[in-house]
Every structure is written in C-alpha cells, then in structure tokens.
Amino acid sequence: MMPPHAQDGRGSKTPLGDYVQTHLDREEMSSRELVRRSRDPEGPGKLQPQWMNDMIRGDVPPPALWRLRALAAGMSTNENGVRDAAGYARQLKEIKRLAAIQWYELEEVVEIEIEGGAWVTVSVPPDLSEEDRLKVVKWAETMARDLAPE
C-alpha cells in the first residue's frame, strides 16, 4: 500500500496524480483497470497505460480536455462498465481543479457558476483573510454576471 496522498492539491507538486493514486488505492484498482474504463464520453479519446503512469508521477505536459474527461469517466465507472452520471460530473470538476493547480500553478481555484450553465474559474491567493477571499469571490461573481450573454 502506498502512503497517503494529498487530497486537496496543497503542498504537492502532483495533486492530480496524487488524487488518482488515492482513488486507485481506495478502490484497490490497478492503473491498467482504470485505463480500461477511461474513455472520453464526448469523443473517441481513450487513455493509454503509459500516459496514466506518467501522469500519476507528474511526467506529462498539461493534458488536453478530452484526457480529463476520459479520466473522470474512468473514475466514475464501476467494474461492470456502468457510469454514475452524478459521479462523473463531480469527478470532472475536481480533476479540472487539480489540473489547474498542477499545471498552471494556481494555489486555490474557485469555480463560479453563472446563468446558462456557464462558469468562470478564479485563482484565490491562499494567504488572504477570509474577508478578502469573499471579496475576490464577489468580484468574480460580478464579472461573470457582466460577461454573461443577455
């Protein structure tokens, strides 16, 4: 069994890799099994075992969105091939957040939803007070509303 991995992306250079490794450990699943389940639900993309192993170690460039979707699909699909739609949405959201932290050095990422299912992502500096963090979030919400199509 591998040592525990960071769950929130803080203090790790490979938060997405840690998240996936924790999933593999918790589910007692091999990376090959996860790869077998990982297909992009929006296209023909299919993950490869070497990419998965390299990603867990942090040895890949920023992945294309289809890879993140495929990974989320794999992590929300059971051994019988049945995907949990709500689980997929949660996994994809967390995978995108961790990818932003890992590859774009965003310390903390807040997603703000706006009308029509659109959203904006904002990096919030972790050393801000709670009051200042709320100001940043309110500013982003205002910006998102102003950018939303009428």
PDB file of N, CA, C and O in Angstrom, residues 2 11 17 19 24 29-30 36 42 50 53 55 58 61 63 72 76 85 97 100 103 113 117 128 133:
ATOM      1  N   MET A   2       0.538   2.187  -0.828  1.00  0.00           N
ATOM      2  CA  MET A   2       1.321   3.413  -0.926  1.00  0.00           C
ATOM      3  C   MET A   2       0.930   4.353   0.206  1.00  0.00           C
ATOM      4  O   MET A   2      -0.150   4.258   0.760  1.00  0.00           O
ATOM      5  N   GLY A  11       0.385  21.636  -1.167  1.00  0.00           N
ATOM      6  CA  GLY A  11       1.607  21.033  -0.686  1.00  0.00           C
ATOM      7  C   GLY A  11       2.121  19.896  -1.540  1.00  0.00           C
ATOM      8  O   GLY A  11       3.002  19.168  -1.123  1.00  0.00           O
ATOM      9  N   GLY A  17      -2.124  13.694  -9.902  1.00  0.00           N
ATOM     10  CA  GLY A  17      -1.553  12.356  -9.789  1.00  0.00           C
ATOM     11  C   GLY A  17      -1.824  11.741  -8.420  1.00  0.00           C
ATOM     12  O   GLY A  17      -2.158  10.554  -8.309  1.00  0.00           O
ATOM     13  N   TYR A  19      -4.325  12.464  -6.442  1.00  0.00           N
ATOM     14  CA  TYR A  19      -5.763  12.198  -6.384  1.00  0.00           C
ATOM     15  C   TYR A  19      -6.092  10.867  -7.069  1.00  0.00           C
ATOM     16  O   TYR A  19      -6.841  10.045  -6.532  1.00  0.00           O
ATOM     17  N   LEU A  24      -7.040   4.886  -6.839  1.00  0.00           N
ATOM     18  CA  LEU A  24      -6.612   3.514  -7.135  1.00  0.00           C
ATOM     19  C   LEU A  24      -6.422   2.721  -5.844  1.00  0.00           C
ATOM     20  O   LEU A  24      -6.864   1.570  -5.742  1.00  0.00           O
ATOM     21  N   MET A  29      -7.625  -0.860  -7.140  1.00  0.00           N
ATOM     22  CA  MET A  29      -7.678  -0.999  -8.595  1.00  0.00           C
ATOM     23  C   MET A  29      -6.282  -0.741  -9.176  1.00  0.00           C
ATOM     24  O   MET A  29      -5.548   0.093  -8.667  1.00  0.00           O
ATOM     25  N   SER A  30      -5.957  -1.438 -10.234  1.00  0.00           N
ATOM     26  CA  SER A  30      -4.698  -1.180 -10.925  1.00  0.00           C
ATOM     27  C   SER A  30      -4.875   0.004 -11.878  1.00  0.00           C
ATOM     28  O   SER A  30      -6.001   0.319 -12.293  1.00  0.00           O
ATOM     29  N   ARG A  36      -8.597   1.011 -18.708  1.00  0.00           N
ATOM     30  CA  ARG A  36      -9.610   0.262 -19.455  1.00  0.00           C
ATOM     31  C   ARG A  36     -10.977   0.947 -19.378  1.00  0.00           C
ATOM     32  O   ARG A  36     -11.725   0.977 -20.348  1.00  0.00           O
ATOM     33  N   GLU A  42     -17.288  12.201 -24.782  1.00  0.00           N
ATOM     34  CA  GLU A  42     -17.669  13.153 -25.837  1.00  0.00           C
ATOM     35  C   GLU A  42     -16.916  12.933 -27.140  1.00  0.00           C
ATOM     36  O   GLU A  42     -17.060  13.721 -28.076  1.00  0.00           O
ATOM     37  N   GLN A  50       0.708   3.968 -20.422  1.00  0.00           N
ATOM     38  CA  GLN A  50       1.928   4.739 -20.175  1.00  0.00           C
ATOM     39  C   GLN A  50       1.604   6.173 -19.799  1.00  0.00           C
ATOM     40  O   GLN A  50       2.221   6.741 -18.896  1.00  0.00           O
ATOM     41  N   ASN A  53       0.441   6.233 -16.097  1.00  0.00           N
ATOM     42  CA  ASN A  53       1.557   6.102 -15.160  1.00  0.00           C
ATOM     43  C   ASN A  53       2.401   7.369 -15.123  1.00  0.00           C
ATOM     44  O   ASN A  53       2.813   7.820 -14.049  1.00  0.00           O
ATOM     45  N   MET A  55       1.370  10.406 -15.878  1.00  0.00           N
ATOM     46  CA  MET A  55       0.569  11.477 -15.268  1.00  0.00           C
ATOM     47  C   MET A  55       0.601  11.369 -13.751  1.00  0.00           C
ATOM     48  O   MET A  55       0.767  12.368 -13.050  1.00  0.00           O
ATOM     49  N   GLY A  58       3.611  12.794 -12.577  1.00  0.00           N
ATOM     50  CA  GLY A  58       3.794  14.202 -12.927  1.00  0.00           C
ATOM     51  C   GLY A  58       4.719  14.420 -14.104  1.00  0.00           C
ATOM     52  O   GLY A  58       5.277  15.504 -14.271  1.00  0.00           O
ATOM     53  N   PRO A  61       2.988  16.755 -20.011  1.00  0.00           N
ATOM     54  CA  PRO A  61       2.613  18.173 -20.150  1.00  0.00           C
ATOM     55  C   PRO A  61       1.133  18.344 -19.807  1.00  0.00           C
ATOM     56  O   PRO A  61       0.412  17.349 -19.641  1.00  0.00           O
ATOM     57  N   PRO A  63      -2.534  18.151 -19.838  1.00  0.00           N
ATOM     58  CA  PRO A  63      -3.344  17.285 -20.699  1.00  0.00           C
ATOM     59  C   PRO A  63      -4.470  18.035 -21.406  1.00  0.00           C
ATOM     60  O   PRO A  63      -4.986  19.032 -20.891  1.00  0.00           O
ATOM     61  N   ALA A  72     -12.098  11.258 -15.730  1.00  0.00           N
ATOM     62  CA  ALA A  72     -13.303  11.373 -14.895  1.00  0.00           C
ATOM     63  C   ALA A  72     -14.280  10.236 -15.190  1.00  0.00           C
ATOM     64  O   ALA A  72     -14.884   9.670 -14.266  1.00  0.00           O
ATOM     65  N   SER A  76     -15.464   7.175 -12.529  1.00  0.00           N
ATOM     66  CA  SER A  76     -16.877   7.096 -12.129  1.00  0.00           C
ATOM     67  C   SER A  76     -17.597   5.914 -12.782  1.00  0.00           C
ATOM     68  O   SER A  76     -18.819   5.837 -12.756  1.00  0.00           O
ATOM     69  N   ALA A  85     -23.532   9.100 -13.570  1.00  0.00           N
ATOM     70  CA  ALA A  85     -23.535  10.427 -14.196  1.00  0.00           C
ATOM     71  C   ALA A  85     -23.208  11.532 -13.192  1.00  0.00           C
ATOM     72  O   ALA A  85     -22.406  12.423 -13.482  1.00  0.00           O
ATOM     73  N   ARG A  97     -10.007  21.097 -11.446  1.00  0.00           N
ATOM     74  CA  ARG A  97      -9.449  21.953 -10.396  1.00  0.00           C
ATOM     75  C   ARG A  97      -8.009  21.543 -10.088  1.00  0.00           C
ATOM     76  O   ARG A  97      -7.110  22.380 -10.031  1.00  0.00           O
ATOM     77  N   ALA A 100      -5.609  22.419 -12.893  1.00  0.00           N
ATOM     78  CA  ALA A 100      -5.271  23.851 -12.875  1.00  0.00           C
ATOM     79  C   ALA A 100      -4.195  24.130 -11.843  1.00  0.00           C
ATOM     80  O   ALA A 100      -3.267  24.910 -12.087  1.00  0.00           O
ATOM     81  N   TRP A 103      -0.704  22.130 -13.226  1.00  0.00           N
ATOM     82  CA  TRP A 103      -0.004  22.594 -14.420  1.00  0.00           C
ATOM     83  C   TRP A 103       0.047  24.102 -14.566  1.00  0.00           C
ATOM     84  O   TRP A 103       0.875  24.616 -15.309  1.00  0.00           O
ATOM     85  N   GLU A 113     -20.462  29.665 -10.911  1.00  0.00           N
ATOM     86  CA  GLU A 113     -21.432  29.398 -11.964  1.00  0.00           C
ATOM     87  C   GLU A 113     -22.239  30.650 -12.270  1.00  0.00           C
ATOM     88  O   GLU A 113     -22.527  31.445 -11.379  1.00  0.00           O
ATOM     89  N   GLY A 117     -25.560  27.738 -17.331  1.00  0.00           N
ATOM     90  CA  GLY A 117     -24.611  26.652 -17.120  1.00  0.00           C
ATOM     91  C   GLY A 117     -23.159  27.036 -17.366  1.00  0.00           C
ATOM     92  O   GLY A 117     -22.276  26.208 -17.258  1.00  0.00           O
ATOM     93  N   LEU A 128      -4.866  35.118   1.723  1.00  0.00           N
ATOM     94  CA  LEU A 128      -5.847  36.163   2.011  1.00  0.00           C
ATOM     95  C   LEU A 128      -6.676  35.802   3.234  1.00  0.00           C
ATOM     96  O   LEU A 128      -6.931  34.633   3.495  1.00  0.00           O
ATOM     97  N   ARG A 133     -10.949  36.925   0.865  1.00  0.00           N
ATOM     98  CA  ARG A 133     -11.301  35.821  -0.051  1.00  0.00           C
ATOM     99  C   ARG A 133     -12.723  36.013  -0.551  1.00  0.00           C
ATOM    100  O   ARG A 133     -13.002  35.837  -1.728  1.00  0.00           O
TER     101      ARG A 133
END
